[in-house]
CSV table of C-alpha atoms in Angstrom, one decimal:
chain,number,residue,atom,x,y,z
K,1,MET,CA,24.2,0.2,51.6
K,2,ASP,CA,25.8,-2.5,49.5
K,3,THR,CA,23.6,-4.3,46.9
K,4,PRO,CA,23.1,-8.0,47.7
K,5,GLU,CA,25.0,-10.3,45.3
K,6,ASN,CA,21.8,-11.7,43.9
K,7,GLU,CA,20.3,-8.3,43.2
K,8,ARG,CA,23.3,-6.7,41.4
K,9,PHE,CA,21.8,-7.3,38.0
K,10,ARG,CA,19.3,-4.5,38.8
K,11,ASP,CA,22.2,-2.0,38.9
K,12,SER,CA,24.0,-3.0,35.7
K,13,ILE,CA,23.5,-4.6,32.4
K,14,GLY,CA,24.7,-8.1,31.4
K,15,THR,CA,26.9,-6.8,28.6
K,16,MET,CA,29.1,-4.7,30.8
K,17,THR,CA,31.9,-5.8,33.2
K,18,GLU,CA,32.5,-4.4,36.7
K,19,GLU,CA,35.2,-2.2,35.1
K,20,GLY,CA,32.7,-0.7,32.8
K,21,LYS,CA,34.0,-2.4,29.7
K,22,ARG,CA,32.0,-4.2,27.0
K,23,ALA,CA,31.3,-7.9,27.9
K,24,TRP,CA,31.0,-9.6,24.5
K,25,VAL,CA,28.0,-12.0,24.3
K,26,TYR,CA,28.6,-15.4,22.8
K,27,PRO,CA,25.1,-16.9,22.7
K,28,LYS,CA,24.8,-20.6,22.2
K,29,LYS,CA,23.2,-21.6,18.9
K,30,PRO,CA,19.4,-21.9,19.6
K,31,SER,CA,17.2,-24.8,18.6
K,32,GLY,CA,13.7,-26.0,19.3
K,33,LYS,CA,10.1,-25.6,18.2
K,34,LEU,CA,9.7,-21.8,18.9
K,35,TYR,CA,13.0,-21.1,17.1
K,36,GLN,CA,11.8,-22.9,14.1
K,37,TYR,CA,8.6,-20.8,14.1
K,38,ARG,CA,10.7,-17.7,14.4
K,39,LYS,CA,12.7,-18.8,11.4
K,40,TYR,CA,9.6,-19.2,9.3
K,41,VAL,CA,8.3,-15.8,10.4
K,42,SER,CA,11.7,-14.1,9.8
K,43,TYR,CA,12.2,-15.5,6.3
K,44,ILE,CA,8.7,-14.5,5.3
K,45,LEU,CA,9.3,-10.9,6.6
K,46,LEU,CA,12.8,-10.8,4.9
K,47,ALA,CA,11.3,-11.9,1.6
K,48,PHE,CA,8.7,-9.2,1.9
K,49,LEU,CA,11.3,-6.6,2.7
K,50,PHE,CA,13.4,-7.5,-0.3
K,51,ILE,CA,10.6,-8.0,-2.8
K,52,ALA,CA,8.2,-5.2,-1.8
K,53,PRO,CA,10.0,-2.3,-3.5
K,54,PHE,CA,10.1,-4.2,-6.8
K,55,VAL,CA,6.4,-5.0,-6.8
K,56,LYS,CA,4.1,-2.8,-8.9
K,57,ILE,CA,0.4,-2.3,-8.6
K,58,ASN,CA,-1.2,-0.3,-11.4
K,59,GLY,CA,2.2,1.1,-12.2
K,60,ASN,CA,2.9,2.2,-8.6
K,61,GLN,CA,5.7,0.8,-6.4
K,62,PHE,CA,4.1,-1.3,-3.6
K,63,LEU,CA,5.9,0.7,-0.9
K,64,LEU,CA,7.7,4.0,-1.5
K,65,PHE,CA,8.9,6.7,0.9
K,66,ASN,CA,10.5,9.3,-1.3
K,67,VAL,CA,10.9,12.1,1.3
K,68,LEU,CA,12.9,14.4,-1.0
K,69,GLU,CA,10.4,14.4,-3.8
K,70,ARG,CA,7.5,14.1,-1.3
K,71,ARG,CA,6.1,11.0,-3.0
K,72,PHE,CA,4.7,8.1,-1.0
K,73,ASN,CA,3.1,4.8,-1.9
K,74,LEU,CA,1.4,2.5,0.6
K,75,PHE,CA,0.3,-0.9,-0.7
K,76,GLY,CA,0.3,0.5,-4.3
K,77,PHE,CA,-1.8,3.6,-3.5
K,78,PRO,CA,0.0,6.9,-4.1
K,79,PHE,CA,-0.1,9.5,-1.3
K,80,TRP,CA,1.0,13.1,-1.6
K,81,PRO,CA,2.0,15.8,0.9
K,82,GLN,CA,-1.6,16.9,0.8
K,83,ASP,CA,-2.5,13.6,2.4
K,84,PHE,CA,-0.1,14.1,5.3
K,85,TYR,CA,-3.0,14.0,7.8
K,86,LEU,CA,-3.5,10.3,6.7
K,87,PHE,CA,0.0,9.5,7.6
K,88,VAL,CA,-0.4,11.1,11.0
K,89,ILE,CA,-3.4,9.0,11.7
K,90,MET,CA,-1.6,5.9,10.5
K,91,MET,CA,1.3,6.6,12.8
K,92,LEU,CA,-1.0,7.1,15.7
K,93,ILE,CA,-2.7,3.8,14.9
K,94,GLY,CA,0.8,2.2,14.8
K,95,VAL,CA,1.8,3.7,18.2
K,96,VAL,CA,-1.4,2.7,19.9
K,97,PHE,CA,-1.2,-0.8,18.5
K,98,ILE,CA,2.3,-1.2,19.8
K,99,ILE,CA,1.3,0.1,23.2
K,100,PHE,CA,-1.7,-2.2,23.2
K,101,PHE,CA,0.3,-5.3,22.1
K,102,THR,CA,3.2,-4.5,24.6
K,103,ALA,CA,0.8,-4.1,27.5
K,104,ALA,CA,-0.8,-7.5,26.6
K,105,PHE,CA,2.1,-9.6,25.4
K,106,GLY,CA,5.4,-7.7,26.3
K,107,ARG,CA,8.2,-7.3,23.8
K,108,ILE,CA,7.0,-10.0,21.4
K,109,PHE,CA,7.5,-7.5,18.6
K,110,CYS,CA,11.2,-7.3,19.4
K,111,GLY,CA,11.7,-11.1,19.4
K,112,TRP,CA,9.6,-12.0,16.4
K,113,ILE,CA,9.1,-9.0,14.0
K,114,CYS,CA,11.8,-6.3,14.7
K,115,PRO,CA,14.1,-5.9,11.7
K,116,GLN,CA,17.1,-5.5,14.0
K,117,THR,CA,16.4,-8.9,15.7
K,118,ILE,CA,15.6,-10.6,12.4
K,119,PHE,CA,18.8,-9.5,10.6
K,120,MET,CA,21.0,-10.1,13.7
K,121,GLU,CA,19.7,-13.5,14.8
K,122,MET,CA,18.5,-15.0,11.5
K,123,VAL,CA,21.1,-13.6,9.1
K,124,PHE,CA,24.4,-12.3,10.6
K,125,ARG,CA,24.4,-14.6,13.7
K,126,ARG,CA,23.7,-17.7,11.6
K,127,ILE,CA,26.6,-16.8,9.3
K,128,GLU,CA,28.8,-16.4,12.4
K,129,TYR,CA,27.8,-19.9,13.6
K,130,TRP,CA,28.7,-21.2,10.1
K,131,ILE,CA,32.1,-19.6,10.0
K,132,ASP,CA,33.2,-19.4,13.7
K,133,GLY,CA,31.2,-22.3,15.2
K,134,ASP,CA,29.0,-22.4,18.3
K,135,ARG,CA,29.5,-20.6,21.6
K,136,GLY,CA,32.5,-22.5,22.8
K,137,ALA,CA,34.3,-22.4,19.5
K,138,GLN,CA,33.7,-18.6,19.2
K,139,ILE,CA,35.2,-18.0,22.7
K,140,ARG,CA,38.2,-20.1,21.9
K,141,LEU,CA,38.7,-18.3,18.5
K,142,ASP,CA,38.4,-14.9,20.2
K,143,LYS,CA,41.1,-15.8,22.7
K,144,ALA,CA,43.4,-17.4,20.1
K,145,PRO,CA,46.4,-15.6,18.7
K,146,TRP,CA,46.1,-14.1,15.2
K,147,ASN,CA,47.2,-17.2,13.3
K,148,ALA,CA,46.3,-18.1,9.7
K,149,GLU,CA,43.0,-19.8,10.7
K,150,LYS,CA,41.8,-16.8,12.7
K,151,ILE,CA,42.7,-14.3,10.0
K,152,ARG,CA,40.9,-16.4,7.4
K,153,LYS,CA,37.7,-16.7,9.4
K,154,ARG,CA,37.7,-13.1,10.5
K,155,VAL,CA,38.3,-11.8,6.9
K,156,LEU,CA,35.7,-14.1,5.5
K,157,LYS,CA,33.1,-13.2,8.1
K,158,TRP,CA,33.8,-9.4,7.8
K,159,PHE,CA,33.6,-9.6,4.0
K,160,ILE,CA,30.3,-11.4,4.0
K,161,PHE,CA,28.9,-9.0,6.6
K,162,PHE,CA,30.0,-6.0,4.5
K,163,VAL,CA,28.4,-7.5,1.3
K,164,ILE,CA,25.1,-8.1,3.1
K,165,SER,CA,25.2,-4.7,4.7
K,166,PHE,CA,25.7,-3.2,1.2
K,167,LEU,CA,22.8,-5.2,-0.1
K,168,ILE,CA,20.5,-4.0,2.8
K,169,ALA,CA,21.5,-0.4,2.1
K,170,ASN,CA,20.5,-0.9,-1.6
K,171,ILE,CA,17.2,-2.3,-0.6
K,172,PHE,CA,16.5,0.6,1.7
K,173,LEU,CA,17.6,3.0,-1.0
K,174,ALA,CA,14.9,1.4,-3.3
K,175,TYR,CA,12.3,2.3,-0.8
K,176,PHE,CA,13.5,5.9,-0.7
K,177,ILE,CA,14.2,6.7,-4.4
K,178,GLY,CA,12.2,4.0,-6.1
K,179,SER,CA,13.3,0.6,-7.5
K,180,ASP,CA,13.2,1.8,-11.1
K,181,ARG,CA,15.7,4.6,-10.4
K,182,LEU,CA,17.9,2.3,-8.4
K,183,ILE,CA,18.1,-0.2,-11.3
K,184,GLN,CA,18.8,2.7,-13.6
K,185,TYR,CA,21.7,3.9,-11.4
K,186,VAL,CA,23.1,0.4,-11.3
K,187,PHE,CA,23.2,0.1,-15.1
K,188,GLU,CA,24.5,3.6,-15.6
K,189,GLY,CA,27.4,2.9,-13.2
K,190,PRO,CA,28.3,4.4,-9.7
K,191,LEU,CA,30.6,7.0,-11.2
K,192,GLU,CA,27.6,8.7,-12.8
K,193,HIS,CA,25.9,9.1,-9.4
K,194,ILE,CA,28.7,9.8,-6.9
K,195,SER,CA,26.5,11.5,-4.3
K,196,THR,CA,24.2,8.5,-4.2
K,197,LEU,CA,27.1,6.1,-4.0
K,198,ILE,CA,28.6,8.1,-1.0
K,199,SER,CA,25.2,8.0,0.8
K,200,LEU,CA,25.0,4.2,0.0
K,201,LEU,CA,28.4,3.6,1.5
K,202,ILE,CA,27.6,5.6,4.6
K,203,PHE,CA,24.5,3.5,5.2
K,204,THR,CA,26.5,0.4,4.5
K,205,GLY,CA,28.9,1.4,7.1
K,206,VAL,CA,26.1,2.1,9.6
K,207,PHE,CA,24.6,-1.3,9.0
K,208,TYR,CA,28.0,-3.1,9.2
K,209,PHE,CA,28.8,-1.3,12.5
K,210,ILE,CA,25.4,-2.3,14.0
K,211,PHE,CA,25.5,-6.0,13.0
K,212,ALA,CA,29.3,-6.6,13.3
K,213,TRP,CA,30.0,-4.8,16.5
K,214,PHE,CA,27.1,-2.8,18.2
K,215,ARG,CA,24.7,-5.8,18.0
K,216,GLU,CA,22.5,-6.3,21.1
K,217,GLN,CA,23.5,-2.8,22.3
K,218,VAL,CA,20.9,-1.4,19.9
K,219,CYS,CA,18.1,-3.1,21.9
K,220,ILE,CA,19.6,-2.4,25.3
K,221,ILE,CA,20.9,1.2,24.9
K,222,ALA,CA,19.6,2.8,21.6
K,223,CYS,CA,16.1,1.5,21.2
K,224,PRO,CA,13.5,3.6,23.0
K,225,TYR,CA,10.9,0.9,22.8
K,226,GLY,CA,12.7,-1.2,25.4
K,227,ARG,CA,12.5,1.7,27.9
K,228,LEU,CA,8.8,1.8,27.5
K,229,GLN,CA,8.4,-1.6,29.2
K,230,GLY,CA,8.6,0.0,32.6
K,231,VAL,CA,5.4,2.0,32.0
K,232,LEU,CA,3.6,-0.4,29.8
K,233,LEU,CA,4.0,-3.8,31.5
K,234,ASP,CA,2.2,-4.9,34.6
K,235,ASN,CA,1.8,-8.2,36.5
K,236,LYS,CA,-0.9,-9.2,34.0
K,237,SER,CA,1.2,-8.8,30.9
K,238,ILE,CA,2.3,-12.0,29.2
K,239,VAL,CA,6.1,-12.2,28.8
K,240,VAL,CA,8.8,-14.7,28.6
K,241,ALA,CA,9.0,-15.6,32.3
K,242,TYR,CA,10.7,-18.1,34.6
K,243,ASP,CA,8.3,-20.0,36.9
K,244,HIS,CA,10.2,-19.3,40.2
K,245,LYS,CA,7.5,-21.0,42.3
K,246,ARG,CA,8.2,-24.3,40.5
K,247,GLY,CA,11.9,-23.7,39.8
K,248,GLU,CA,12.9,-22.7,43.4
K,249,LYS,CA,10.3,-24.4,45.7
K,250,GLU,CA,11.4,-24.6,49.4
K,251,VAL,CA,15.1,-25.4,49.1
K,252,GLY,CA,15.9,-23.6,45.8
K,253,ARG,CA,17.8,-24.5,42.7
K,254,ALA,CA,20.1,-27.5,42.8
K,255,LYS,CA,22.2,-29.5,40.3
K,256,PHE,CA,20.6,-32.6,38.9
K,257,LYS,CA,21.5,-35.9,40.5
K,258,LYS,CA,20.5,-39.2,38.9
K,259,ASN,CA,17.7,-41.2,40.6
K,260,GLU,CA,17.1,-38.3,43.1
K,261,ASP,CA,13.5,-37.6,44.3
K,262,ARG,CA,13.5,-33.8,43.9
K,263,GLU,CA,9.9,-33.6,45.0
K,264,ALA,CA,10.7,-35.2,48.4
K,265,SER,CA,13.8,-33.2,48.9
K,266,GLY,CA,12.0,-29.9,48.3
K,267,LYS,CA,14.4,-28.8,45.6
K,268,GLY,CA,13.1,-26.8,42.7
K,269,ASP,CA,12.9,-28.1,39.1
K,270,CYS,CA,15.7,-25.7,38.0
K,271,ILE,CA,18.9,-27.7,37.9
K,272,ASP,CA,21.0,-24.6,37.6
K,273,CYS,CA,22.6,-25.6,34.3
K,274,PHE,CA,22.9,-22.0,33.1
K,275,GLN,CA,21.8,-23.0,29.5
K,276,CYS,CA,19.1,-20.3,29.5
K,277,VAL,CA,21.8,-17.8,30.2
K,278,ASN,CA,24.2,-19.2,27.6
K,279,VAL,CA,21.6,-19.1,24.8
K,280,CYS,CA,20.4,-15.6,25.5
K,281,PRO,CA,21.4,-13.1,22.8
K,282,THR,CA,21.5,-10.2,25.3
K,283,GLY,CA,23.4,-12.1,28.0
K,284,ILE,CA,20.8,-11.9,30.8
K,285,ASP,CA,19.6,-14.5,33.4
K,286,ILE,CA,15.9,-14.8,32.8
K,287,ARG,CA,15.6,-16.4,36.3
K,288,ASN,CA,16.1,-12.9,37.7
K,289,GLY,CA,12.7,-11.9,36.4
K,290,THR,CA,11.6,-9.4,33.7
K,291,GLN,CA,14.5,-7.2,32.7
K,292,LEU,CA,15.1,-4.3,30.3
K,293,GLU,CA,17.4,-6.4,28.1
K,294,CYS,CA,15.0,-9.2,27.5
K,295,ILE,CA,13.6,-9.1,23.9
K,296,ASN,CA,11.2,-12.1,24.3
K,297,CYS,CA,13.1,-14.1,21.6
K,298,THR,CA,12.1,-17.4,23.3
K,299,ALA,CA,15.6,-18.9,22.9
K,300,CYS,CA,15.6,-19.6,26.7
K,301,ILE,CA,12.2,-21.4,26.5
K,302,ASP,CA,13.4,-23.8,23.8
K,303,GLU,CA,16.7,-24.5,25.7
K,304,CYS,CA,15.0,-25.0,29.1
K,305,ASP,CA,12.4,-27.3,27.5
K,306,SER,CA,15.2,-29.5,26.0
K,307,ILE,CA,16.9,-29.7,29.4
K,308,MET,CA,13.7,-30.5,31.2
K,309,GLU,CA,13.0,-33.3,28.7
K,310,ALA,CA,16.5,-34.7,29.2
K,311,VAL,CA,16.1,-34.9,33.0
K,312,ASN,CA,12.5,-36.2,32.7
K,313,LEU,CA,10.9,-33.1,34.3
K,314,PRO,CA,7.8,-31.2,33.0
K,315,LYS,CA,8.4,-28.6,30.3
K,316,GLY,CA,7.4,-25.0,30.7
K,317,LEU,CA,9.7,-23.9,33.5
K,318,ILE,CA,10.4,-20.9,31.3
K,319,ARG,CA,7.3,-20.0,29.2
K,320,TYR,CA,5.0,-17.3,28.0
K,321,ALA,CA,3.2,-16.3,31.2
K,322,SER,CA,2.3,-13.3,33.4
K,323,GLU,CA,3.5,-12.7,36.9
K,324,GLU,CA,0.0,-13.1,38.1
K,325,ASN,CA,-0.3,-16.5,36.3
K,326,ILE,CA,2.9,-17.7,38.0
K,327,GLU,CA,2.0,-16.4,41.5
K,328,LYS,CA,-1.7,-17.2,41.5
K,329,LYS,CA,-2.3,-19.4,38.4
K,330,ALA,CA,-4.6,-16.7,37.1
K,331,PRO,CA,-5.5,-16.9,33.4
K,332,PHE,CA,-5.0,-14.1,31.0
K,333,LYS,CA,-7.7,-11.4,31.3
K,334,PHE,CA,-8.7,-8.6,28.9
K,335,THR,CA,-8.2,-5.8,31.5
K,336,PRO,CA,-9.9,-2.4,31.5
K,337,ARG,CA,-6.6,-0.9,30.3
K,338,LEU,CA,-6.6,-3.2,27.2
K,339,LYS,CA,-10.2,-2.4,26.6
K,340,GLY,CA,-9.4,1.3,26.6
K,341,TYR,CA,-6.5,0.8,24.1
K,342,THR,CA,-8.9,-1.3,22.0
K,343,ALA,CA,-11.5,1.5,22.0
K,344,VAL,CA,-8.9,4.1,20.9
K,345,LEU,CA,-7.7,1.8,18.1
K,346,VAL,CA,-11.2,1.1,16.8
K,347,ILE,CA,-11.9,4.9,16.8
K,348,LEU,CA,-8.7,5.7,15.0
K,349,ILE,CA,-9.2,2.9,12.4
K,350,GLY,CA,-12.7,4.1,11.8
K,351,VAL,CA,-11.5,7.7,11.3
K,352,LEU,CA,-8.8,6.5,8.9
K,353,ALA,CA,-11.3,4.3,7.0
K,354,GLY,CA,-13.7,7.3,6.7
K,355,LEU,CA,-11.0,9.7,5.5
K,356,LEU,CA,-9.8,7.1,2.9
K,357,PHE,CA,-13.3,6.7,1.7
K,358,LEU,CA,-13.8,10.4,1.3
K,359,ARG,CA,-10.3,11.0,-0.3
K,360,SER,CA,-10.7,12.2,-3.9
K,361,ASP,CA,-8.5,11.1,-6.8
K,362,VAL,CA,-8.1,14.8,-7.8
K,363,GLU,CA,-7.4,17.6,-5.4
K,364,ALA,CA,-8.2,21.1,-6.6
K,365,ASN,CA,-6.6,24.2,-5.0
K,366,ILE,CA,-8.0,27.4,-6.3
K,367,LEU,CA,-6.7,30.7,-4.9
K,368,ARG,CA,-7.4,34.3,-5.7
K,369,LEU,CA,-4.5,36.0,-7.5
K,370,PRO,CA,-2.5,37.9,-4.8
K,371,GLY,CA,-2.8,41.6,-4.9
K,372,GLN,CA,-5.8,41.6,-7.2
K,373,LEU,CA,-9.2,43.0,-6.1
K,374,TYR,CA,-12.2,42.8,-8.4
K,375,GLU,CA,-13.1,44.3,-11.8
K,376,HIS,CA,-16.5,45.9,-12.5
K,377,LYS,CA,-17.5,45.1,-16.1
K,378,ASP,CA,-20.4,46.1,-18.3
K,379,GLY,CA,-23.8,44.7,-17.4
K,380,ASN,CA,-23.1,45.0,-13.6
K,381,ILE,CA,-20.7,42.0,-13.8
K,382,ILE,CA,-18.1,41.6,-11.1
K,383,SER,CA,-15.0,39.7,-12.2
K,384,ASN,CA,-12.2,38.1,-10.0
K,385,VAL,CA,-9.1,36.3,-11.3
K,386,PHE,CA,-7.9,33.1,-9.7
K,387,THR,CA,-5.0,30.6,-10.1
K,388,TYR,CA,-5.8,26.9,-9.9
K,389,LYS,CA,-3.7,23.8,-9.3
K,390,LEU,CA,-5.1,20.4,-10.0
K,391,LEU,CA,-3.3,17.4,-8.5
K,392,ASN,CA,-3.9,14.0,-10.1
K,393,LYS,CA,-3.3,11.3,-7.4
K,394,THR,CA,-4.0,8.4,-9.8
K,395,THR,CA,-1.9,6.5,-12.3
K,396,LYS,CA,-4.0,7.6,-15.3
K,397,ASN,CA,-4.3,10.9,-17.2
K,398,ILE,CA,-7.5,12.8,-16.4
K,399,GLU,CA,-8.7,14.6,-19.5
K,400,ASN,CA,-11.5,17.0,-20.6
K,401,ILE,CA,-11.3,19.0,-17.3
K,402,HIS,CA,-13.7,21.9,-17.0
K,403,PHE,CA,-15.1,24.1,-14.2
K,404,LYS,CA,-18.7,25.0,-13.2
K,405,LEU,CA,-19.8,27.6,-10.7
K,406,LYS,CA,-22.4,25.9,-8.4
K,407,SER,CA,-23.2,29.0,-6.4
K,408,PRO,CA,-23.9,31.8,-6.7
K,409,LYS,CA,-25.0,31.9,-10.3
K,410,GLY,CA,-22.2,32.9,-12.7
K,411,THR,CA,-19.6,31.8,-15.2
K,412,ILE,CA,-16.0,30.6,-15.2
K,413,HIS,CA,-13.6,31.4,-18.0
K,414,PRO,CA,-10.1,29.6,-18.0
K,415,VAL,CA,-7.4,31.8,-19.6
K,416,LYS,CA,-6.1,28.7,-21.4
K,417,GLN,CA,-8.3,27.8,-24.3
K,418,GLY,CA,-9.1,24.2,-25.2
K,419,THR,CA,-9.4,21.2,-23.0
K,420,ILE,CA,-7.4,20.8,-19.7
K,421,MET,CA,-5.6,17.6,-19.0
K,422,VAL,CA,-3.9,16.5,-15.8
K,423,PRO,CA,-1.1,13.9,-16.3
K,424,ALA,CA,-0.9,10.9,-14.1
K,425,GLN,CA,0.5,11.6,-10.7
K,426,ASP,CA,1.2,15.2,-11.7
K,427,LEU,CA,0.0,18.8,-11.5
K,428,ALA,CA,-1.8,21.0,-13.9
K,429,GLU,CA,-1.8,24.8,-13.3
K,430,GLY,CA,-3.5,27.8,-14.8
K,431,THR,CA,-5.5,30.9,-14.4
K,432,LEU,CA,-9.3,31.5,-14.6
K,433,PHE,CA,-11.8,34.3,-14.3
K,434,ILE,CA,-15.0,34.0,-12.3
K,435,GLU,CA,-17.8,36.5,-13.3
K,436,ILE,CA,-20.9,37.0,-11.2
K,437,ASN,CA,-23.7,39.6,-11.4
K,438,ASN,CA,-23.4,42.1,-8.6
K,439,SER,CA,-27.1,41.5,-7.7
K,440,ALA,CA,-26.1,37.9,-6.7
K,441,LEU,CA,-23.5,39.1,-4.2
K,442,SER,CA,-24.3,39.8,-0.6
K,443,GLY,CA,-21.3,42.0,0.3
K,444,ASP,CA,-17.6,42.5,-0.3
K,445,LYS,CA,-16.7,38.9,0.6
K,446,ASN,CA,-18.7,36.0,-0.8
K,447,ARG,CA,-18.3,32.3,-0.8
K,448,ALA,CA,-18.3,30.8,-4.3
K,449,VAL,CA,-18.6,27.0,-4.7
K,450,ILE,CA,-16.7,25.5,-7.8
K,451,GLU,CA,-17.2,22.1,-9.2
K,452,VAL,CA,-14.5,20.3,-11.2
K,453,TYR,CA,-15.6,17.9,-13.9
K,454,SER,CA,-13.9,15.4,-16.1
K,455,GLY,CA,-16.3,15.1,-19.0
K,456,ASP,CA,-19.7,14.5,-17.3
K,457,ASP,CA,-18.2,13.1,-14.0
K,458,LEU,CA,-17.9,15.4,-11.0
K,459,ILE,CA,-14.4,14.7,-9.5
K,460,GLU,CA,-13.9,17.5,-7.0
K,461,THR,CA,-15.7,20.4,-5.3
K,462,THR,CA,-14.0,23.3,-3.7
K,463,SER,CA,-14.8,26.9,-2.6
K,464,VAL,CA,-13.2,30.3,-2.9
K,465,THR,CA,-13.7,33.8,-1.5
K,466,PHE,CA,-15.1,36.1,-4.2
K,467,LEU,CA,-14.6,39.8,-3.7
K,468,GLY,CA,-17.2,42.4,-4.7
K,469,PRO,CA,-18.2,46.0,-3.9
K,470,ARG,CA,-19.1,46.7,-0.3
K,471,SER,CA,-22.8,47.2,0.1
K,472,TYR,CA,-24.1,50.1,2.3
K,473,LYS,CA,-27.6,49.9,3.7
């Protein structure tokens, strides 16, 4: 069965022709109240992105994700591989929060916060408007022959795009290797760090490809978040929506005629000007309803409001609304599903807060030396040898470390004489002997609790398995 003409958008995407080729999108330059708000939000987030790796708190980079060296900083607090469980919980919180927010407010993240949208619409697209002009000028320039003006504009735009892509790659590199090392590499020269330079150029090429050519296809094809809409949205979710009840009415859309009484004629408020389509960065017609390609950028809201104001009709024909609100004028409700997501979020945040509160500044890992049993000494003393690793998660040296055996009663003798010191954000390793009277043991395997002190302050408690003679009764 053939698909009706007005339903063909369901079977294809707006950026593809009937022949299956790429249909380039030339969005009109947006303007309006919401666009101004988006600019403020975008520039604040861009400033944060560019400044964060160079901010230090107590000597720690504000945000660091050094996967190769397994060093991570979040908001100035250092985390180690031993804290991976905290990252898992943080990621779960992030996923549940995005699911919750999408179920309630659609893809508002994509339009307002997503780095892809911010860079594309607030950086690269604005440069393109500055060099190539608005929608009409861009279409004419694309169709024009390769004359001196077109070559000049293309080369200038591509060069600026490459420079910005290179800058973005450097900023991301600062998040992965640390801003101090990045600055060091810059001053030492690229030839001293060829492998890093090659990686940097590869990422520059990826960013350039995305923002110069792939563009909205990232949101439509590559990003999995857009695909989640189908299972996360319902008729109560607030999205950028066209009010078809008001826009179509009895007769449907119709071009605007001066001094016409549209209310009496039964025509809808939509004057079929196609400005909402022309301004859309993904090339869709919002009047067809919620679609996969829509990123909730609100450009169509601003454009429609300006048209409605020009023809003296009420604003809000396209607005933030739910399908239920448009159909039944029902207000937003905190549904049972949203309550469930909220409960899960509260639980996860509570668990994370508790684990962060219990997280110690020093982590002690004491293990019995492999292949060693126990030694029976004079005075009915049983001795075991252990290795220890002390991880200092703070930015200060921890000095005067010593061990005490809490239970059972016994003594600990580190092989290394003198005081033990753990450097800031580093490890201290060594060997120690634990000696316990055989009368205090209850069998061949015993749990021994060890306390780690820095001076008089207890900084960590751990336990080991202490081996002794098997008792026969």
